[in-house]
Short mmCIF file of C-alpha atoms and ligand atoms in Angstrom, two decimals:
data_model
loop_
_atom_site.label_atom_id
_atom_site.label_comp_id
_atom_site.label_asym_id
_atom_site.label_seq_id
_atom_site.Cartn_x
_atom_site.Cartn_y
_atom_site.Cartn_z
CA UNK R 1 -21.51 -9.93 -13.51
CA UNK R 2 -18.44 -9.39 -15.72
CA UNK R 3 -16.38 -6.40 -14.51
CA UNK R 4 -14.35 -4.54 -17.10
CA UNK R 5 -11.71 -1.96 -16.28
CA UNK R 6 -11.15 1.40 -17.91
CA UNK R 7 -8.55 4.10 -17.72
CA UNK R 8 -9.13 7.15 -15.51
CA UNK R 9 -7.90 9.32 -18.41
CA UNK R 10 -9.86 8.24 -21.46
CA UNK R 11 -13.06 6.38 -22.19
CA UNK R 12 -11.49 4.50 -25.16
CA UNK R 13 -9.29 2.18 -23.17
CA UNK R 14 -10.96 -0.92 -21.71
CA UNK R 15 -9.44 -4.09 -20.33
CA UNK R 16 -10.41 -7.25 -18.51
CA UNK R 17 -9.00 -7.77 -15.02
CA UNK R 18 -6.21 -10.03 -16.28
CA UNK R 19 -5.19 -7.52 -18.98
CA UNK R 20 -5.22 -4.69 -16.45
CA UNK R 21 -3.06 -6.68 -14.01
CA UNK R 22 -0.55 -7.52 -16.74
CA UNK R 23 -0.29 -3.93 -17.92
CA UNK R 24 -0.19 -2.24 -14.51
CA UNK R 25 -0.62 1.28 -15.83
CA UNK R 26 -3.08 1.97 -18.69
CA UNK R 27 -1.38 2.85 -22.01
CA UNK R 28 -2.46 6.51 -21.73
CA UNK R 29 -0.78 6.86 -18.33
CA UNK R 30 -4.12 6.59 -16.49
CA UNK R 31 -5.00 4.07 -13.81
CA UNK R 32 -7.41 1.19 -14.37
CA UNK R 33 -10.66 1.40 -12.44
CA UNK R 34 -13.64 -0.97 -12.42
CA UNK R 35 -16.24 0.27 -14.90
CA UNK R 36 -18.90 -0.68 -12.43
CA UNK R 37 -18.47 -1.59 -8.77
CA UNK R 38 -19.79 -5.03 -7.80
CA UNK R 39 -21.88 -5.56 -4.63
CA UNK R 40 -20.99 -7.80 -1.74
CA UNK R 41 -24.28 -9.62 -1.19
CA UNK R 42 -23.43 -12.40 1.26
CA UNK R 43 -24.64 -11.91 4.83
CA UNK R 44 -22.24 -10.10 7.13
CA UNK R 45 -22.85 -12.73 9.82
CA UNK R 46 -21.19 -15.43 7.73
CA UNK R 47 -18.01 -13.32 7.53
CA UNK R 48 -17.47 -13.97 11.22
CA UNK R 49 -17.07 -17.69 10.63
CA UNK R 50 -14.84 -17.49 7.55
CA UNK R 51 -11.10 -17.93 7.19
CA UNK R 52 -9.01 -15.22 5.56
CA UNK R 53 -8.65 -17.38 2.47
CA UNK R 54 -12.43 -17.87 2.17
CA UNK R 55 -13.11 -14.15 2.44
CA UNK R 56 -10.32 -13.48 -0.07
CA UNK R 57 -12.02 -15.75 -2.58
CA UNK R 58 -15.39 -14.03 -2.06
CA UNK R 59 -14.01 -10.52 -2.54
CA UNK R 60 -11.51 -11.23 -5.29
CA UNK R 61 -14.00 -13.12 -7.43
CA UNK R 62 -16.28 -10.07 -7.35
CA UNK R 63 -13.60 -7.96 -9.03
CA UNK R 64 -11.38 -10.31 -11.02
CA UNK R 65 -14.19 -11.80 -13.05
CA UNK R 66 -12.16 -13.24 -15.92
CA UNK R 67 -10.26 -15.51 -13.53
CA UNK R 68 -11.95 -18.83 -12.74
CA UNK R 69 -12.70 -19.75 -9.13
CA UNK R 70 -10.07 -22.48 -9.37
CA UNK R 71 -7.43 -20.04 -10.61
CA UNK R 72 -8.19 -17.61 -7.83
CA UNK R 73 -8.24 -20.34 -5.23
CA UNK R 74 -4.83 -21.58 -6.34
CA UNK R 75 -3.38 -18.05 -6.21
CA UNK R 76 -4.88 -17.48 -2.74
CA UNK R 77 -3.60 -20.78 -1.34
CA UNK R 78 -0.10 -20.14 -2.65
CA UNK R 79 -0.02 -16.59 -1.29
CA UNK R 80 -1.59 -16.90 2.15
CA UNK R 81 0.31 -19.81 3.65
CA UNK R 82 3.09 -20.33 6.16
CA UNK R 83 4.97 -17.28 4.82
CA UNK R 84 2.73 -15.53 7.33
CA UNK R 85 3.70 -16.05 10.95
CA UNK R 86 0.12 -16.44 12.20
CA UNK R 87 -2.35 -18.92 10.69
CA UNK R 88 -5.13 -16.29 10.56
CA UNK R 89 -2.86 -14.16 8.24
CA UNK R 90 -3.98 -10.97 10.00
CA UNK R 91 -5.51 -10.27 13.42
CA UNK R 92 -7.00 -7.54 15.58
CA UNK R 93 -5.24 -6.33 18.72
CA UNK R 94 -7.36 -4.31 21.12
CA UNK R 95 -5.55 -1.50 22.94
CA UNK R 96 -6.79 1.74 24.45
CA UNK R 97 -10.29 1.38 23.01
CA UNK R 98 -9.39 0.74 19.36
CA UNK R 99 -8.79 -2.40 17.32
CA UNK R 100 -5.40 -2.40 15.62
CA UNK R 101 -5.58 -4.50 12.47
CA UNK R 102 -2.13 -6.11 12.31
CA UNK R 103 -1.27 -6.33 8.63
CA UNK R 104 2.42 -7.08 9.17
CA UNK R 105 2.57 -10.82 9.68
CA UNK R 106 3.96 -11.58 6.20
CA UNK R 107 7.49 -12.21 4.99
CA UNK R 108 8.72 -8.59 5.04
CA UNK R 109 6.74 -7.45 8.12
CA UNK R 110 4.83 -4.58 6.48
CA UNK R 111 1.30 -4.49 5.09
CA UNK R 112 2.60 -4.58 1.49
CA UNK R 113 2.90 -8.35 1.92
CA UNK R 114 -0.89 -8.62 2.08
CA UNK R 115 -1.11 -7.84 -1.64
CA UNK R 116 2.40 -8.52 -2.89
CA UNK R 117 2.39 -12.12 -1.82
CA UNK R 118 -0.48 -12.75 -4.24
CA UNK R 119 0.36 -10.35 -7.10
CA UNK R 120 3.06 -12.57 -8.68
CA UNK R 121 0.58 -15.46 -8.80
CA UNK R 122 -2.17 -13.28 -10.29
CA UNK R 123 0.29 -11.97 -12.85
CA UNK R 124 1.69 -15.31 -13.97
CA UNK R 125 -1.85 -16.75 -14.08
CA UNK R 126 -2.97 -13.77 -16.17
CA UNK R 127 -0.02 -14.21 -18.54
CA UNK R 128 -0.79 -17.92 -19.01
CA UNK R 129 -4.51 -17.19 -19.56
CA UNK R 130 -3.75 -14.61 -22.22
CA UNK R 131 -1.04 -16.63 -23.97
CA UNK R 132 1.58 -13.98 -23.18
CA UNK R 133 5.05 -15.46 -23.55
CA UNK R 134 7.00 -12.22 -23.02
CA UNK R 135 9.17 -12.00 -19.95
CA UNK R 136 7.43 -9.71 -17.46
CA UNK R 137 9.67 -7.03 -16.01
CA UNK R 138 8.37 -5.43 -12.85
CA UNK R 139 9.52 -1.83 -12.42
CA UNK R 140 8.87 -0.45 -9.00
CA UNK R 141 9.50 2.76 -7.11
CA UNK R 142 9.47 2.26 -3.36
CA UNK R 143 9.27 4.44 -0.30
CA UNK R 144 10.77 1.50 1.58
CA UNK R 145 8.31 -1.34 2.04
CA UNK R 146 6.91 -2.08 -1.44
CA UNK R 147 10.35 -2.82 -2.85
CA UNK R 148 11.24 -5.54 -0.38
CA UNK R 149 7.77 -7.09 -0.41
CA UNK R 150 7.66 -7.10 -4.22
CA UNK R 151 11.10 -8.71 -4.46
CA UNK R 152 10.15 -11.31 -1.86
CA UNK R 153 7.11 -12.11 -4.01
CA UNK R 154 8.85 -12.16 -7.39
CA UNK R 155 12.30 -13.55 -6.51
CA UNK R 156 13.06 -16.51 -8.76
CA UNK R 157 9.52 -16.59 -10.20
CA UNK R 158 10.08 -18.03 -13.70
CA UNK R 159 9.30 -15.64 -16.57
CA UNK R 160 9.73 -12.50 -14.44
CA UNK R 161 12.39 -9.95 -13.52
CA UNK R 162 12.08 -7.14 -11.04
CA UNK R 163 13.88 -3.78 -10.71
CA UNK R 164 13.36 -1.70 -7.58
CA UNK R 165 14.28 1.97 -7.20
CA UNK R 166 14.43 3.45 -3.70
CA UNK R 167 15.45 6.89 -2.39
CA UNK R 168 19.01 6.52 -1.04
CA UNK R 169 18.97 7.97 2.48
CA UNK R 170 15.18 8.17 2.46
CA UNK R 171 14.35 4.80 4.00
CA UNK R 172 15.05 3.31 7.44
CA UNK R 173 18.34 1.47 8.05
CA UNK R 174 16.47 -1.81 8.38
CA UNK R 175 14.43 -1.21 5.22
CA UNK R 176 17.63 -0.57 3.27
CA UNK R 177 19.36 -3.62 4.69
CA UNK R 178 16.30 -5.75 3.89
CA UNK R 179 16.35 -4.64 0.26
CA UNK R 180 20.08 -4.73 -0.35
CA UNK R 181 20.39 -8.29 0.95
CA UNK R 182 17.65 -9.64 -1.35
CA UNK R 183 18.60 -12.87 -3.07
CA UNK R 184 17.32 -14.07 -6.44
CA UNK R 185 18.91 -14.04 -9.88
CA UNK R 186 16.03 -12.00 -11.31
CA UNK R 187 16.11 -9.06 -8.87
CA UNK R 188 17.91 -5.73 -9.12
CA UNK R 189 17.89 -2.99 -6.47
CA UNK R 190 18.99 0.55 -7.23
CA UNK R 191 19.29 3.53 -4.89
CA UNK R 192 18.55 6.91 -6.47
CA UNK R 193 19.80 10.36 -5.58
CA UNK R 194 16.33 11.82 -5.07
CA UNK R 195 13.14 11.22 -3.11
CA UNK R 196 10.26 8.78 -3.59
CA UNK R 197 8.25 11.17 -5.78
CA UNK R 198 11.25 11.52 -8.12
CA UNK R 199 11.52 7.73 -8.34
CA UNK R 200 7.79 7.24 -8.91
CA UNK R 201 7.56 9.92 -11.59
CA UNK R 202 10.62 8.56 -13.42
CA UNK R 203 9.19 5.03 -13.35
CA UNK R 204 5.91 6.30 -14.80
CA UNK R 205 7.87 8.05 -17.57
CA UNK R 206 9.77 4.86 -18.39
CA UNK R 207 6.44 3.01 -18.60
CA UNK R 208 4.99 5.38 -21.16
CA UNK R 209 8.18 5.94 -23.20
CA UNK R 210 7.47 4.63 -26.72
CA UNK R 211 11.13 3.95 -27.59
CA UNK R 212 11.58 1.96 -24.43
CA UNK R 213 8.43 -0.03 -25.23
CA UNK R 214 9.84 -0.89 -28.66
CA UNK R 215 13.19 -1.98 -27.23
CA UNK R 216 11.37 -4.14 -24.72
CA UNK R 217 9.09 -5.71 -27.32
CA UNK R 218 12.14 -6.39 -29.51
CA UNK R 219 13.74 -8.28 -26.65
CA UNK R 220 10.58 -10.29 -25.89
CA UNK R 221 9.90 -8.40 -22.67
CA UNK R 222 7.17 -6.18 -21.29
CA UNK R 223 6.88 -3.95 -18.24
CA UNK R 224 4.38 -4.23 -15.46
CA UNK R 225 4.00 -2.60 -12.10
CA UNK R 226 3.91 -3.88 -8.55
CA UNK R 227 3.02 -0.44 -7.18
CA UNK R 228 -0.46 0.16 -5.86
CA UNK R 229 -1.41 1.62 -9.24
CA UNK R 230 -1.88 -2.05 -10.27
CA UNK R 231 -5.43 -3.24 -9.56
CA UNK R 232 -3.88 -6.61 -8.74
CA UNK R 233 -2.64 -4.95 -5.58
CA UNK R 234 -5.70 -2.93 -4.81
CA UNK R 235 -8.22 -5.77 -4.88
CA UNK R 236 -6.40 -8.04 -2.38
CA UNK R 237 -6.26 -5.06 -0.01
CA UNK R 238 -10.07 -4.86 0.12
CA UNK R 239 -10.15 -8.33 1.63
CA UNK R 240 -8.72 -7.53 5.04
CA UNK R 241 -11.30 -4.85 5.78
CA UNK R 242 -14.03 -7.45 5.31
CA UNK R 243 -12.10 -9.98 7.33
CA UNK R 244 -11.57 -7.45 10.15
CA UNK R 245 -15.30 -6.67 10.17
CA UNK R 246 -16.05 -10.38 10.54
CA UNK R 247 -13.63 -10.61 13.44
CA UNK R 248 -15.30 -7.67 15.21
CA UNK R 249 -18.64 -9.46 14.86
CA UNK R 250 -17.10 -12.71 16.08
CA UNK R 251 -15.58 -11.01 19.12
CA UNK R 252 -18.99 -9.45 19.93
CA UNK R 253 -17.64 -5.90 19.53
CA UNK R 254 -20.31 -5.05 16.95
CA UNK R 255 -23.55 -6.50 15.64
CA UNK R 256 -23.55 -7.57 11.98
CA UNK R 257 -24.68 -4.51 10.04
CA UNK R 258 -23.39 -1.95 12.53
CA UNK R 259 -21.19 0.81 11.12
CA UNK R 260 -17.51 1.06 11.97
CA UNK R 261 -14.83 3.69 11.37
CA UNK R 262 -11.48 2.93 9.81
CA UNK R 263 -8.22 4.89 10.19
CA UNK R 264 -5.46 4.33 7.65
CA UNK R 265 -1.91 5.73 7.71
CA UNK R 266 -1.63 7.04 4.18
CA UNK R 267 1.05 7.74 1.61
CA UNK R 268 0.21 6.74 -1.93
CA UNK R 269 -3.52 6.46 -1.05
CA UNK R 270 -3.64 2.74 -1.95
CA UNK R 271 -4.59 1.22 1.37
CA UNK R 272 -7.27 3.78 2.15
CA UNK R 273 -8.66 3.53 -1.38
CA UNK R 274 -9.12 -0.20 -0.78
CA UNK R 275 -11.10 0.69 2.37
CA UNK R 276 -13.18 3.13 0.30
CA UNK R 277 -13.92 0.42 -2.26
CA UNK R 278 -14.87 -1.91 0.62
CA UNK R 279 -17.41 0.67 1.74
CA UNK R 280 -18.64 1.27 -1.79
CA UNK R 281 -19.37 -2.41 -2.34
CA UNK R 282 -21.28 -2.77 0.89
CA UNK R 283 -19.12 -2.84 4.04
CA UNK R 284 -20.85 -0.78 6.77
CA UNK R 285 -18.27 1.98 7.22
CA UNK R 286 -19.12 5.44 8.49
CA UNK R 287 -15.90 7.41 8.12
CA UNK R 288 -12.58 6.72 6.50
CA UNK R 289 -9.94 8.58 8.46
CA UNK R 290 -6.97 9.48 6.33
CA UNK R 291 -3.86 9.94 8.49
CA UNK R 292 -0.78 11.75 7.16
CA UNK R 293 2.59 12.59 8.65
CA UNK R 294 4.15 16.04 8.21
CA UNK R 295 3.92 15.60 4.42
CA UNK R 296 0.29 16.53 4.82
CA UNK R 297 -0.71 17.31 1.26
CA UNK R 298 -3.80 15.07 1.62
CA UNK R 299 -5.01 16.81 4.79
CA UNK R 300 -4.89 20.13 2.98
CA UNK R 301 -6.70 18.59 0.01
CA UNK R 302 -9.54 17.30 2.20
CA UNK R 303 -9.96 20.68 3.86
CA UNK R 304 -9.56 22.95 0.84
CA UNK R 305 -10.41 20.89 -2.26
CA UNK R 306 -7.08 21.93 -3.69
CA UNK R 307 -4.25 19.44 -4.20
CA UNK R 308 -0.95 21.30 -4.03
CA UNK R 309 2.36 19.49 -4.05
CA UNK R 310 4.36 22.71 -4.15
CA UNK R 311 5.92 22.50 -0.71
CA UNK R 312 9.08 21.13 0.73
CA UNK R 313 9.41 17.39 1.10
CA UNK R 314 10.12 16.22 4.65
CA UNK R 315 11.95 13.10 5.72
CA UNK R 316 10.08 11.73 8.73
CA UNK R 317 10.22 8.70 11.00
CA UNK R 318 7.39 7.17 8.92
CA UNK R 319 9.25 7.09 5.57
CA UNK R 320 6.70 4.91 3.77
CA UNK R 321 4.36 7.88 3.98
CA UNK R 322 6.87 10.50 2.81
CA UNK R 323 5.02 11.18 -0.41
CA UNK R 324 3.70 14.36 -2.02
CA UNK R 325 2.11 12.78 -5.09
CA UNK R 326 -0.43 10.22 -3.91
CA UNK R 327 -0.96 8.27 -7.11
CA UNK R 328 -4.14 6.47 -6.15
CA UNK R 329 -5.97 9.67 -5.36
CA UNK R 330 -6.48 9.81 -9.13
CA UNK R 331 -8.96 6.94 -8.77
CA UNK R 332 -10.94 8.84 -6.14
CA UNK R 333 -10.91 12.02 -8.23
CA UNK R 334 -12.28 10.04 -11.17
CA UNK R 335 -15.04 8.59 -9.03
CA UNK R 336 -16.17 11.85 -7.38
CA UNK R 337 -15.98 13.63 -10.76
CA UNK R 338 -18.83 11.32 -11.84
CA UNK R 339 -16.37 9.02 -13.69
CA UNK R 340 -15.29 11.82 -15.98
CA UNK R 341 -11.97 10.93 -17.69
CA UNK R 342 -11.55 14.35 -19.31
CA UNK R 343 -11.78 16.16 -16.01
CA UNK R 344 -9.45 13.64 -14.36
CA UNK R 345 -6.89 14.00 -17.14
CA UNK R 346 -7.03 17.78 -16.83
CA UNK R 347 -6.32 17.54 -13.11
CA UNK R 348 -3.40 15.15 -13.62
CA UNK R 349 -1.92 17.25 -16.44
CA UNK R 350 -2.12 20.25 -14.18
CA UNK R 351 -0.50 18.29 -11.34
CA UNK R 352 2.33 17.35 -13.71
CA UNK R 353 2.83 20.85 -15.08
CA UNK R 354 2.08 23.13 -12.14
CA UNK R 355 1.98 20.72 -9.22
CA UNK R 356 -1.57 21.71 -8.35
CA UNK R 357 -5.23 21.08 -9.19
CA UNK R 358 -8.55 22.13 -7.76
CA UNK R 359 -11.76 20.10 -7.60
CA UNK R 360 -15.27 21.57 -7.89
CA UNK R 361 -17.51 22.33 -4.87
CA UNK R 362 -19.85 19.58 -6.08
CA UNK R 363 -16.99 17.09 -6.03
CA UNK R 364 -16.06 18.19 -2.54
CA UNK R 365 -19.39 16.77 -1.40
CA UNK R 366 -18.13 13.39 -2.59
CA UNK R 367 -15.36 13.64 -0.01
CA UNK R 368 -17.90 13.38 2.82
CA UNK R 369 -16.81 9.79 3.47
CA UNK R 370 -13.37 11.03 4.52
CA UNK R 371 -11.84 12.85 7.46
CA UNK R 372 -8.21 13.94 7.06
CA UNK R 373 -5.70 14.99 9.70
CA UNK R 374 -2.00 14.57 10.47
CA UNK R 375 0.45 13.87 13.26
CA UNK R 376 3.70 15.80 13.72
CA UNK R 377 6.94 14.00 14.48
CA UNK R 378 6.59 14.84 18.18
CA UNK R 379 2.97 13.63 18.27
CA UNK R 380 4.00 10.39 16.58
CA UNK R 381 6.64 9.67 19.22
CA UNK R 382 4.28 10.62 22.03
CA UNK R 383 1.65 8.26 20.64
CA UNK R 384 4.06 5.30 20.63
CA UNK R 385 4.93 6.02 24.24
CA UNK R 386 1.32 6.70 25.28
CA UNK R 387 -0.06 3.45 23.87
CA UNK R 388 2.81 1.56 25.47
CA UNK R 389 2.25 3.19 28.87
CA UNK R 390 -1.48 2.54 28.79
CA UNK R 391 -1.52 -1.00 27.46
CA UNK R 392 1.97 -2.40 27.04
CA UNK R 393 1.37 -2.60 23.27
CA UNK R 394 4.15 -1.39 20.99
CA UNK R 395 3.20 0.13 17.61
CA UNK R 396 5.42 1.25 14.75
CA UNK R 397 5.79 4.86 13.57
CA UNK R 398 3.27 4.61 10.70
CA UNK R 399 0.64 3.02 12.92
CA UNK R 400 1.39 5.70 15.51
CA UNK R 401 0.57 8.43 12.97
CA UNK R 402 -2.77 6.71 12.39
CA UNK R 403 -3.37 6.18 16.08
CA UNK R 404 -2.70 9.85 16.91
CA UNK R 405 -5.00 11.03 14.11
CA UNK R 406 -7.67 8.57 15.20
CA UNK R 407 -7.60 10.18 18.64
CA UNK R 408 -7.91 13.67 17.12
CA UNK R 409 -10.93 12.46 15.14
CA UNK R 410 -12.60 11.00 18.21
CA UNK R 411 -11.97 14.11 20.30
CA UNK R 412 -13.23 16.44 17.59
CA UNK R 413 -16.32 14.51 16.54
CA UNK R 414 -17.22 12.60 19.74
CA UNK R 415 -17.86 9.69 17.38
CA UNK R 416 -17.66 6.49 19.39
CA UNK R 417 -18.33 3.86 16.71
CA UNK R 418 -16.06 0.81 16.77
CA UNK R 419 -12.69 1.83 15.33
CA UNK R 420 -10.27 -0.20 13.25
CA UNK R 421 -6.77 1.29 12.88
CA UNK R 422 -4.71 -0.26 10.10
CA UNK R 423 -1.43 -1.30 11.68
CA UNK R 424 0.90 -1.32 8.71
CA UNK R 425 4.33 -2.35 9.96
CA UNK R 426 6.01 -4.31 12.72
CA UNK R 427 7.71 -1.98 15.23
CA UNK R 428 10.90 -3.96 14.57
CA UNK R 429 11.10 -2.36 11.15
CA UNK R 430 11.45 1.11 12.70
CA UNK R 431 13.31 0.10 15.83
CA UNK R 432 15.30 3.27 16.34
CA UNK R 433 12.37 5.69 16.65
CA UNK R 434 10.19 3.19 18.46
CA UNK R 435 12.75 2.38 21.15
CA UNK R 436 13.71 6.04 21.64
CA UNK R 437 10.08 7.07 21.93
CA UNK R 438 9.57 4.63 24.79
CA UNK R 439 13.07 5.01 26.31
CA UNK R 440 14.15 8.60 25.51
CA UNK R 441 17.27 8.15 27.64
CA UNK R 442 18.59 5.19 25.61
CA UNK R 443 22.18 6.03 24.60
CA UNK R 444 24.12 5.22 21.46
CA UNK R 445 23.14 1.78 20.19
CA UNK R 446 23.68 -0.24 17.05
CA UNK R 447 20.65 -1.42 15.07
CA UNK R 448 21.11 -4.90 16.42
CA UNK R 449 21.22 -3.68 20.01
CA UNK R 450 18.06 -1.68 19.37
CA UNK R 451 16.34 -4.83 18.14
CA UNK R 452 17.25 -6.67 21.32
CA UNK R 453 16.08 -3.76 23.42
CA UNK R 454 12.75 -3.66 21.60
CA UNK R 455 12.37 -7.34 22.31
CA UNK R 456 12.91 -6.65 25.99
CA UNK R 457 10.43 -3.77 26.02
CA UNK R 458 7.65 -5.41 24.05
CA UNK R 459 8.05 -9.09 24.80
CA UNK R 460 7.12 -9.69 21.13
CA UNK R 461 9.14 -12.38 19.44
CA UNK R 462 11.75 -11.05 16.98
CA UNK R 463 10.34 -11.73 13.49
CA UNK R 464 12.20 -14.04 11.12
CA UNK R 465 12.60 -11.15 8.63
CA UNK R 466 14.75 -9.36 11.21
CA UNK R 467 16.72 -12.45 12.21
CA UNK R 468 17.49 -12.97 8.52
CA UNK R 469 19.17 -9.61 7.97
CA UNK R 470 21.41 -9.92 11.03
CA UNK R 471 23.71 -12.16 9.02
CA UNK R 472 22.74 -11.69 5.36
CA UNK R 473 25.43 -10.29 3.04
CA UNK R 474 24.78 -7.06 1.09
CA UNK R 475 24.30 -8.05 -2.55
CA UNK R 476 23.23 -4.73 -4.09
CA UNK R 477 24.97 -1.36 -3.94
CA UNK R 478 24.12 0.44 -7.19
CA UNK R 479 23.25 4.14 -6.84
CA UNK R 480 22.28 6.39 -9.79
CA UNK R 481 20.89 9.87 -10.49
CA UNK R 482 17.20 10.16 -11.34
CA UNK R 483 17.92 10.92 -15.00
CA UNK R 484 20.11 7.81 -15.25
CA UNK R 485 17.23 5.49 -14.32
CA UNK R 486 16.19 4.61 -17.92
CA UNK R 487 19.83 3.85 -18.79
CA UNK R 488 20.15 1.60 -15.75
CA UNK R 489 17.08 -0.34 -16.88
CA UNK R 490 18.54 -0.74 -20.37
CA UNK R 491 21.90 -1.81 -18.98
CA UNK R 492 20.64 -4.40 -16.51
CA UNK R 493 18.10 -5.89 -18.93
CA UNK R 494 20.72 -5.89 -21.67
CA UNK R 495 18.32 -4.22 -24.13
C1 LIG A 1 3.15 1.80 2.10
C2 LIG A 1 2.95 2.04 3.54
C3 LIG A 1 2.00 2.96 4.01
C4 LIG A 1 1.17 3.81 3.08
O1 LIG A 1 0.25 3.05 2.31
P1 LIG A 1 -0.36 3.67 0.96
O2 LIG A 1 -1.13 2.56 0.38
O3 LIG A 1 0.82 4.07 0.13
O4 LIG A 1 -1.17 4.85 1.35
C5 LIG A 1 1.81 3.09 5.38
N1 LIG A 1 2.55 2.38 6.25
C6 LIG A 1 3.48 1.49 5.85
C7 LIG A 1 4.29 0.76 6.86
C8 LIG A 1 3.70 1.28 4.48
O5 LIG A 1 4.64 0.40 4.10
#
């Protein structure tokens, strides 16, 4: 079955998978979605015996149908190799009655590596397939983790450049250090005076600016996106939910066919949307539990059917989830609106103009797959300490938000199905909060001392990504206002 992609905002725009990956965002500002969802038809028993790479090939070939098996296999083998610090690529860790799916074993120790280690390969393969000779310029807004993972993936990849915008002061000290020490002659990192939503909206505007497009075309360049609006990121994220299911079967925690629940710490709604697609194509999932931090716009949406970003933005200890405009929700809206691009466009226009939209009661029924709740800053800290006290396992702040919400879900619903909690970052990435949650009496300490203390507490080896930044020189220190972002792009690309 050949899967075509269309825009969430108009029925005119269609693209193959490789075109959609190259473009990132559809030309009308909408997001590409599969016109039809494929079905996973292999037996769930066989999943238990497969490697990550084998499952990746099964899932990705269902969606990326204009890539050959050989092309996909090459991309997969190049992506999922010794850059990951465990040969299985990802693994489950059982603690306190739930299975934490550790998605942070890649080069930058956050789950973004799961997709961003393969996206550059998919993109350069797509460009070669389509005879595109333009230089591909990746423009990315980051809440902290995407930027580093995207640069790690694209650094020194021939035929590409990458520009990353991050909120200055809105990411953890380690995240900032990781980004600003990035090597590679084709990478540029820029702090902005604003928050993640400002950065993301400005990047979307640059993408759809006609004058900018002309300048780019004139210089033999074209933009693409490494944000989770690119289906080349979404599809690889479906893989690990299948892989995790296979591991649960293998460990005897479930029978093949039995339903599980999945909790995902959510910001831009990319990771949980991948879990939703996994369910839609055949993975036995009962509930998708959407966990937010104090920026709980999604929780309110799930309870009221109204998406309202008019509220104050909070900086929390889980900065990768400090987001009020969850871009990928647009894909869910499109789906539950019966794949109606006009309705979706109306909602998104209203979000842009008034910061709010309302779905219909009928659409609310389509949200039955989801449960939404949030964890406050205090609850997040308590959860880190609680899990540590009960099992000796140390989780990061984002995972702790998910873990706390998972517990609320279980208490409220008495649902005892096997639970997978997406564990999205290594605790080393958010050392300060993690250490102080477990050792509230820890005094003044430098970042490096905190790292050593976390090593003592957890007994987990210090990841290479952390060792690297201990000594790496800062190579990037540009900071601009939000309205200077287009000019910065023009300047650095010499347009
Ligand atoms: C990006 C990120 C999230 C949120 O994922 P979305 O796909 O944006 O919902 C959660 N945790 C960590 C550590 C992240 O880097």
